[in-house]
Amino acid sequence: MCSTGDYRPFTYRDASGAWSGIDIDMAHDMAAKLGVKATIVPTTWKTLVADFTARCDIAVGGVSITLERARHAFFSTAYVVDGKTPITRCENAARFQTLAQIDQPGVRAIVNPGGTNEQFARQHLTRATIVEHPDNNTIFQEIIDGRADLMMTDAAETRWQAKQHPELCSVHPDQPFTFSEKAYLLPKGDVVFQQWVNQWLNLALHDGTYARIAQPWIG
């Protein structure tokens, strides 16, 4: 299974190389149900589709459904509804309620390159400064330390990061700027595997498995 390891609460790889996260545990549950061993293949958002196509049976870790990705792979049933929203230092939350407020000269919006966060920022920001930071595990510290003003990412991530860092506030996560869904990336054309994964996921969402795995991360 391919995963980036940099998108909590869904996937995380720490300095020692240990993996954790909602989708990591879900994928291990899926592998157990199949009677196989799960092997994690590290990837990045920029190389996700290429690595998945070449090396993996499934990609997990908060993967957003996009039409571009759907050209190259199947998706499972969606399991999370999400959308892009800002996260910033709490004293600045009132300043960054709208895209018009964010897209102003002097505003520094930080992005992790290669994924939907960068795509969204480059599509909507023409006057603000876009700052690239390659490590999504340390990107929020850049905001805390004042080297960036905000980041626009998925509401689920902003909620989790705000819980970890009292200096940061998630801006209207219940009313994000966009609509998106999270799902698992699956091999294009393998309908049998897609149907099996969808049935496993449907059961996990309704028999308490997903809730049990997600609870330590999101409560």
PDB file of C-alpha atoms in Angstrom:
ATOM      1  CA  MET A   1       0.000   0.000   0.000  1.00  0.00           C
ATOM      2  CA  CYS A   2       1.300   3.430  -0.991  1.00  0.00           C
ATOM      3  CA  SER A   3       1.095   6.247   1.548  1.00  0.00           C
ATOM      4  CA  THR A   4       2.747   9.632   2.026  1.00  0.00           C
ATOM      5  CA  GLY A   5       3.135   9.492   5.807  1.00  0.00           C
ATOM      6  CA  ASP A   6       2.657  13.238   6.167  1.00  0.00           C
ATOM      7  CA  TYR A   7      -1.061  13.835   6.491  1.00  0.00           C
ATOM      8  CA  ARG A   8      -2.379  13.349   9.995  1.00  0.00           C
ATOM      9  CA  PRO A   9      -4.835  12.091  11.176  1.00  0.00           C
ATOM     10  CA  PHE A  10      -4.899   9.761   8.164  1.00  0.00           C
ATOM     11  CA  THR A  11      -1.241   8.797   7.700  1.00  0.00           C
ATOM     12  CA  TYR A  12       1.977   9.556   9.560  1.00  0.00           C
ATOM     13  CA  ARG A  13       5.539   8.252   9.434  1.00  0.00           C
ATOM     14  CA  ASP A  14       7.661   9.396  12.371  1.00  0.00           C
ATOM     15  CA  ALA A  15      11.408   9.966  12.529  1.00  0.00           C
ATOM     16  CA  SER A  16      12.042   6.337  13.445  1.00  0.00           C
ATOM     17  CA  GLY A  17      10.126   5.133  10.395  1.00  0.00           C
ATOM     18  CA  ALA A  18       7.083   3.908  12.331  1.00  0.00           C
ATOM     19  CA  TRP A  19       3.720   4.371  10.599  1.00  0.00           C
ATOM     20  CA  SER A  20       0.408   5.332  12.194  1.00  0.00           C
ATOM     21  CA  GLY A  21      -2.878   7.006  11.322  1.00  0.00           C
ATOM     22  CA  ILE A  22      -6.505   6.184  10.652  1.00  0.00           C
ATOM     23  CA  ASP A  23      -5.930   4.931   7.116  1.00  0.00           C
ATOM     24  CA  ILE A  24      -2.806   2.974   8.046  1.00  0.00           C
ATOM     25  CA  ASP A  25      -4.791   1.039  10.653  1.00  0.00           C
ATOM     26  CA  MET A  26      -7.721   0.659   8.258  1.00  0.00           C
ATOM     27  CA  ALA A  27      -5.450  -0.774   5.576  1.00  0.00           C
ATOM     28  CA  HIS A  28      -3.999  -3.274   8.060  1.00  0.00           C
ATOM     29  CA  ASP A  29      -7.565  -4.306   8.966  1.00  0.00           C
ATOM     30  CA  MET A  30      -8.354  -4.748   5.279  1.00  0.00           C
ATOM     31  CA  ALA A  31      -5.218  -6.856   4.759  1.00  0.00           C
ATOM     32  CA  ALA A  32      -6.146  -9.044   7.737  1.00  0.00           C
ATOM     33  CA  LYS A  33      -9.605  -9.601   6.276  1.00  0.00           C
ATOM     34  CA  LEU A  34      -7.974 -10.622   2.977  1.00  0.00           C
ATOM     35  CA  GLY A  35      -5.541 -12.913   4.804  1.00  0.00           C
ATOM     36  CA  VAL A  36      -2.455 -11.103   3.513  1.00  0.00           C
ATOM     37  CA  LYS A  37       0.353  -9.001   4.985  1.00  0.00           C
ATOM     38  CA  ALA A  38       0.309  -5.253   4.326  1.00  0.00           C
ATOM     39  CA  THR A  39       3.568  -3.682   3.176  1.00  0.00           C
ATOM     40  CA  ILE A  40       3.788   0.112   3.150  1.00  0.00           C
ATOM     41  CA  VAL A  41       5.474   1.812   0.198  1.00  0.00           C
ATOM     42  CA  PRO A  42       6.453   5.439   0.968  1.00  0.00           C
ATOM     43  CA  THR A  43       5.430   7.979  -1.652  1.00  0.00           C
ATOM     44  CA  THR A  44       4.844  11.715  -2.009  1.00  0.00           C
ATOM     45  CA  TRP A  45       1.832  13.677  -3.170  1.00  0.00           C
ATOM     46  CA  LYS A  46       3.744  14.672  -6.297  1.00  0.00           C
ATOM     47  CA  THR A  47       4.555  11.066  -7.223  1.00  0.00           C
ATOM     48  CA  LEU A  48       1.504   9.358  -5.725  1.00  0.00           C
ATOM     49  CA  VAL A  49      -0.194   8.241  -8.947  1.00  0.00           C
ATOM     50  CA  ALA A  50       3.035   7.143 -10.627  1.00  0.00           C
ATOM     51  CA  ASP A  51       4.213   5.194  -7.585  1.00  0.00           C
ATOM     52  CA  PHE A  52       0.789   3.648  -7.090  1.00  0.00           C
ATOM     53  CA  THR A  53       0.534   2.547 -10.716  1.00  0.00           C
ATOM     54  CA  ALA A  54       4.012   1.018 -10.667  1.00  0.00           C
ATOM     55  CA  ARG A  55       4.238  -0.498  -7.213  1.00  0.00           C
ATOM     56  CA  CYS A  56       1.027  -0.665  -5.177  1.00  0.00           C
ATOM     57  CA  ASP A  57      -2.327  -2.413  -4.900  1.00  0.00           C
ATOM     58  CA  ILE A  58      -3.927   0.429  -2.921  1.00  0.00           C
ATOM     59  CA  ALA A  59      -3.042   3.966  -1.877  1.00  0.00           C
ATOM     60  CA  VAL A  60      -4.271   5.273   1.474  1.00  0.00           C
ATOM     61  CA  GLY A  61      -3.841   8.330   3.644  1.00  0.00           C
ATOM     62  CA  GLY A  62      -6.458  11.008   3.065  1.00  0.00           C
ATOM     63  CA  VAL A  63      -6.403  10.754  -0.717  1.00  0.00           C
ATOM     64  CA  SER A  64      -8.856  13.208  -2.273  1.00  0.00           C
ATOM     65  CA  ILE A  65     -10.995  12.090  -5.182  1.00  0.00           C
ATOM     66  CA  THR A  66     -10.042  14.111  -8.257  1.00  0.00           C
ATOM     67  CA  LEU A  67     -10.900  13.716 -11.919  1.00  0.00           C
ATOM     68  CA  GLU A  68      -7.211  13.718 -12.835  1.00  0.00           C
ATOM     69  CA  ARG A  69      -6.472  10.824 -10.490  1.00  0.00           C
ATOM     70  CA  ALA A  70      -9.580   9.042 -11.754  1.00  0.00           C
ATOM     71  CA  ARG A  71      -8.029   8.985 -15.240  1.00  0.00           C
ATOM     72  CA  HIS A  72      -5.336   6.652 -13.957  1.00  0.00           C
ATOM     73  CA  ALA A  73      -6.987   4.617 -11.208  1.00  0.00           C
ATOM     74  CA  PHE A  74     -10.235   3.540  -9.604  1.00  0.00           C
ATOM     75  CA  PHE A  75     -11.449   4.938  -6.298  1.00  0.00           C
ATOM     76  CA  SER A  76     -13.229   3.151  -3.510  1.00  0.00           C
ATOM     77  CA  THR A  77     -16.452   4.461  -2.048  1.00  0.00           C
ATOM     78  CA  ALA A  78     -15.835   7.776  -0.290  1.00  0.00           C
ATOM     79  CA  TYR A  79     -15.540   7.570   3.492  1.00  0.00           C
ATOM     80  CA  VAL A  80     -14.984  11.243   4.468  1.00  0.00           C
ATOM     81  CA  VAL A  81     -16.527  14.452   3.116  1.00  0.00           C
ATOM     82  CA  ASP A  82     -14.084  17.335   3.350  1.00  0.00           C
ATOM     83  CA  GLY A  83     -12.969  20.604   1.772  1.00  0.00           C
ATOM     84  CA  LYS A  84     -10.251  23.244   1.776  1.00  0.00           C
ATOM     85  CA  THR A  85     -10.244  25.730   4.648  1.00  0.00           C
ATOM     86  CA  PRO A  86      -7.586  27.941   6.253  1.00  0.00           C
ATOM     87  CA  ILE A  87      -5.529  27.291   9.354  1.00  0.00           C
ATOM     88  CA  THR A  88      -3.651  30.217  10.871  1.00  0.00           C
ATOM     89  CA  ARG A  89      -2.437  31.625  14.162  1.00  0.00           C
ATOM     90  CA  CYS A  90      -5.481  32.230  16.290  1.00  0.00           C
ATOM     91  CA  GLU A  91      -4.953  35.991  16.500  1.00  0.00           C
ATOM     92  CA  ASN A  92      -5.274  36.139  12.688  1.00  0.00           C
ATOM     93  CA  ALA A  93      -8.374  33.974  12.260  1.00  0.00           C
ATOM     94  CA  ALA A  94     -10.695  36.955  11.727  1.00  0.00           C
ATOM     95  CA  ARG A  95      -8.393  38.266   8.962  1.00  0.00           C
ATOM     96  CA  PHE A  96      -8.626  35.148   6.807  1.00  0.00           C
ATOM     97  CA  GLN A  97     -12.299  34.260   6.618  1.00  0.00           C
ATOM     98  CA  THR A  98     -12.667  34.605   2.838  1.00  0.00           C
ATOM     99  CA  LEU A  99     -10.558  34.015  -0.246  1.00  0.00           C
ATOM    100  CA  ALA A 100     -10.719  37.747  -0.951  1.00  0.00           C
ATOM    101  CA  GLN A 101      -9.169  38.463   2.444  1.00  0.00           C
ATOM    102  CA  ILE A 102      -6.483  35.845   1.889  1.00  0.00           C
ATOM    103  CA  ASP A 103      -5.585  36.887  -1.663  1.00  0.00           C
ATOM    104  CA  GLN A 104      -3.948  40.164  -0.708  1.00  0.00           C
ATOM    105  CA  PRO A 105      -0.422  41.492  -1.235  1.00  0.00           C
ATOM    106  CA  GLY A 106       1.779  40.651   1.726  1.00  0.00           C
ATOM    107  CA  VAL A 107      -0.182  37.556   2.760  1.00  0.00           C
ATOM    108  CA  ARG A 108       1.997  34.432   2.752  1.00  0.00           C
ATOM    109  CA  ALA A 109       0.109  31.213   2.035  1.00  0.00           C
ATOM    110  CA  ILE A 110       2.226  28.118   2.563  1.00  0.00           C
ATOM    111  CA  VAL A 111       1.700  24.929   0.528  1.00  0.00           C
ATOM    112  CA  ASN A 112       3.090  21.411   0.370  1.00  0.00           C
ATOM    113  CA  PRO A 113       3.950  20.903  -3.311  1.00  0.00           C
ATOM    114  CA  GLY A 114       2.384  18.338  -5.593  1.00  0.00           C
ATOM    115  CA  GLY A 115      -1.088  17.778  -4.180  1.00  0.00           C
ATOM    116  CA  THR A 116      -4.527  19.321  -4.106  1.00  0.00           C
ATOM    117  CA  ASN A 117      -3.493  21.978  -1.559  1.00  0.00           C
ATOM    118  CA  GLU A 118      -1.004  23.502  -3.977  1.00  0.00           C
ATOM    119  CA  GLN A 119      -3.464  23.203  -6.866  1.00  0.00           C
ATOM    120  CA  PHE A 120      -6.135  25.046  -4.893  1.00  0.00           C
ATOM    121  CA  ALA A 121      -3.772  27.821  -3.791  1.00  0.00           C
ATOM    122  CA  ARG A 122      -2.398  28.427  -7.284  1.00  0.00           C
ATOM    123  CA  GLN A 123      -5.887  28.461  -8.752  1.00  0.00           C
ATOM    124  CA  HIS A 124      -7.269  31.022  -6.317  1.00  0.00           C
ATOM    125  CA  LEU A 125      -4.345  33.172  -5.205  1.00  0.00           C
ATOM    126  CA  THR A 126      -2.999  35.720  -7.662  1.00  0.00           C
ATOM    127  CA  ARG A 127      -1.873  38.540  -5.345  1.00  0.00           C
ATOM    128  CA  ALA A 128      -0.858  36.708  -2.182  1.00  0.00           C
ATOM    129  CA  THR A 129       2.577  35.089  -1.985  1.00  0.00           C
ATOM    130  CA  ILE A 130       2.633  31.290  -2.229  1.00  0.00           C
ATOM    131  CA  VAL A 131       5.423  29.751  -0.144  1.00  0.00           C
ATOM    132  CA  GLU A 132       6.403  26.136  -0.858  1.00  0.00           C
ATOM    133  CA  HIS A 133       7.488  23.908   2.013  1.00  0.00           C
ATOM    134  CA  PRO A 134       8.379  20.324   1.085  1.00  0.00           C
ATOM    135  CA  ASP A 135       7.723  18.641   4.457  1.00  0.00           C
ATOM    136  CA  ASN A 136       4.048  18.453   5.366  1.00  0.00           C
ATOM    137  CA  ASN A 137       4.948  17.118   8.827  1.00  0.00           C
ATOM    138  CA  THR A 138       6.711  20.398   9.746  1.00  0.00           C
ATOM    139  CA  ILE A 139       4.723  22.841   7.640  1.00  0.00           C
ATOM    140  CA  PHE A 140       2.447  23.967  10.473  1.00  0.00           C
ATOM    141  CA  GLN A 141       5.444  24.994  12.578  1.00  0.00           C
ATOM    142  CA  GLU A 142       6.240  27.483   9.811  1.00  0.00           C
ATOM    143  CA  ILE A 143       2.945  29.235  10.571  1.00  0.00           C
ATOM    144  CA  ILE A 144       3.517  29.135  14.328  1.00  0.00           C
ATOM    145  CA  ASP A 145       7.006  30.611  13.890  1.00  0.00           C
ATOM    146  CA  GLY A 146       5.717  33.428  11.692  1.00  0.00           C
ATOM    147  CA  ARG A 147       7.381  32.378   8.434  1.00  0.00           C
ATOM    148  CA  ALA A 148       3.940  31.993   6.831  1.00  0.00           C
ATOM    149  CA  ASP A 149       0.525  33.455   7.598  1.00  0.00           C
ATOM    150  CA  LEU A 150      -1.736  30.533   6.815  1.00  0.00           C
ATOM    151  CA  MET A 151      -2.243  27.289   4.985  1.00  0.00           C
ATOM    152  CA  MET A 152      -5.324  26.118   3.126  1.00  0.00           C
ATOM    153  CA  THR A 153      -5.784  22.395   3.492  1.00  0.00           C
ATOM    154  CA  ASP A 154      -8.508  19.882   4.199  1.00  0.00           C
ATOM    155  CA  ALA A 155     -10.741  20.671   7.148  1.00  0.00           C
ATOM    156  CA  ALA A 156      -9.973  17.310   8.783  1.00  0.00           C
ATOM    157  CA  GLU A 157      -6.286  18.162   8.856  1.00  0.00           C
ATOM    158  CA  THR A 158      -6.889  21.687  10.184  1.00  0.00           C
ATOM    159  CA  ARG A 159      -9.006  20.318  13.028  1.00  0.00           C
ATOM    160  CA  TRP A 160      -6.347  17.796  14.014  1.00  0.00           C
ATOM    161  CA  GLN A 161      -3.461  20.252  13.803  1.00  0.00           C
ATOM    162  CA  ALA A 162      -5.367  22.875  15.813  1.00  0.00           C
ATOM    163  CA  LYS A 163      -5.804  20.304  18.592  1.00  0.00           C
ATOM    164  CA  GLN A 164      -2.065  19.656  18.635  1.00  0.00           C
ATOM    165  CA  HIS A 165      -1.026  23.312  18.502  1.00  0.00           C
ATOM    166  CA  PRO A 166      -2.980  25.741  20.713  1.00  0.00           C
ATOM    167  CA  GLU A 167      -1.424  28.638  18.778  1.00  0.00           C
ATOM    168  CA  LEU A 168      -3.311  27.588  15.635  1.00  0.00           C
ATOM    169  CA  CYS A 169      -7.009  27.865  14.811  1.00  0.00           C
ATOM    170  CA  SER A 170      -8.987  26.128  12.083  1.00  0.00           C
ATOM    171  CA  VAL A 171     -11.068  28.734  10.216  1.00  0.00           C
ATOM    172  CA  HIS A 172     -14.701  27.685   9.616  1.00  0.00           C
ATOM    173  CA  PRO A 173     -13.947  23.950   9.093  1.00  0.00           C
ATOM    174  CA  ASP A 174     -17.677  23.216   8.944  1.00  0.00           C
ATOM    175  CA  GLN A 175     -18.030  25.572   5.970  1.00  0.00           C
ATOM    176  CA  PRO A 176     -14.951  24.960   3.793  1.00  0.00           C
ATOM    177  CA  PHE A 177     -14.316  26.717   0.503  1.00  0.00           C
ATOM    178  CA  THR A 178     -14.665  23.509  -1.500  1.00  0.00           C
ATOM    179  CA  PHE A 179     -16.344  20.115  -1.516  1.00  0.00           C
ATOM    180  CA  SER A 180     -14.186  17.014  -1.691  1.00  0.00           C
ATOM    181  CA  GLU A 181     -14.243  13.396  -0.598  1.00  0.00           C
ATOM    182  CA  LYS A 182     -11.600  11.001   0.680  1.00  0.00           C
ATOM    183  CA  ALA A 183     -11.314   7.487  -0.700  1.00  0.00           C
ATOM    184  CA  TYR A 184      -8.784   4.745  -1.357  1.00  0.00           C
ATOM    185  CA  LEU A 185      -6.979   4.582  -4.689  1.00  0.00           C
ATOM    186  CA  LEU A 186      -7.361   1.210  -6.427  1.00  0.00           C
ATOM    187  CA  PRO A 187      -6.043  -0.382  -9.642  1.00  0.00           C
ATOM    188  CA  LYS A 188      -7.821   0.812 -12.764  1.00  0.00           C
ATOM    189  CA  GLY A 189      -9.932  -1.913 -14.326  1.00  0.00           C
ATOM    190  CA  ASP A 190      -9.944  -4.300 -11.342  1.00  0.00           C
ATOM    191  CA  VAL A 191     -13.667  -4.260 -10.659  1.00  0.00           C
ATOM    192  CA  VAL A 192     -13.549  -7.397  -8.517  1.00  0.00           C
ATOM    193  CA  PHE A 193     -11.060  -5.857  -6.081  1.00  0.00           C
ATOM    194  CA  GLN A 194     -12.893  -2.527  -6.104  1.00  0.00           C
ATOM    195  CA  GLN A 195     -16.165  -4.240  -5.197  1.00  0.00           C
ATOM    196  CA  TRP A 196     -14.495  -6.212  -2.398  1.00  0.00           C
ATOM    197  CA  VAL A 197     -12.889  -3.081  -0.946  1.00  0.00           C
ATOM    198  CA  ASN A 198     -16.194  -1.216  -1.142  1.00  0.00           C
ATOM    199  CA  GLN A 199     -17.990  -3.971   0.729  1.00  0.00           C
ATOM    200  CA  TRP A 200     -15.246  -4.171   3.382  1.00  0.00           C
ATOM    201  CA  LEU A 201     -15.376  -0.382   3.783  1.00  0.00           C
ATOM    202  CA  ASN A 202     -19.170  -0.350   3.995  1.00  0.00           C
ATOM    203  CA  LEU A 203     -19.085  -2.909   6.800  1.00  0.00           C
ATOM    204  CA  ALA A 204     -16.276  -1.069   8.621  1.00  0.00           C
ATOM    205  CA  LEU A 205     -18.234   2.181   8.531  1.00  0.00           C
ATOM    206  CA  HIS A 206     -21.315   0.538  10.014  1.00  0.00           C
ATOM    207  CA  ASP A 207     -20.030  -2.108  12.424  1.00  0.00           C
ATOM    208  CA  GLY A 208     -17.906   0.228  14.542  1.00  0.00           C
ATOM    209  CA  THR A 209     -14.514  -0.655  13.031  1.00  0.00           C
ATOM    210  CA  TYR A 210     -13.873   2.770  11.509  1.00  0.00           C
ATOM    211  CA  ALA A 211     -15.157   4.594  14.591  1.00  0.00           C
ATOM    212  CA  ARG A 212     -12.906   2.516  16.864  1.00  0.00           C
ATOM    213  CA  ILE A 213      -9.828   3.166  14.718  1.00  0.00           C
ATOM    214  CA  ALA A 214     -10.573   6.892  14.253  1.00  0.00           C
ATOM    215  CA  GLN A 215     -11.457   7.624  17.888  1.00  0.00           C
ATOM    216  CA  PRO A 216      -7.885   8.072  19.217  1.00  0.00           C
ATOM    217  CA  TRP A 217      -7.209  10.554  16.424  1.00  0.00           C
ATOM    218  CA  ILE A 218     -10.376  12.615  16.129  1.00  0.00           C
ATOM    219  CA  GLY A 219     -12.407  11.722  19.216  1.00  0.00           C
TER     220      GLY A 219
END
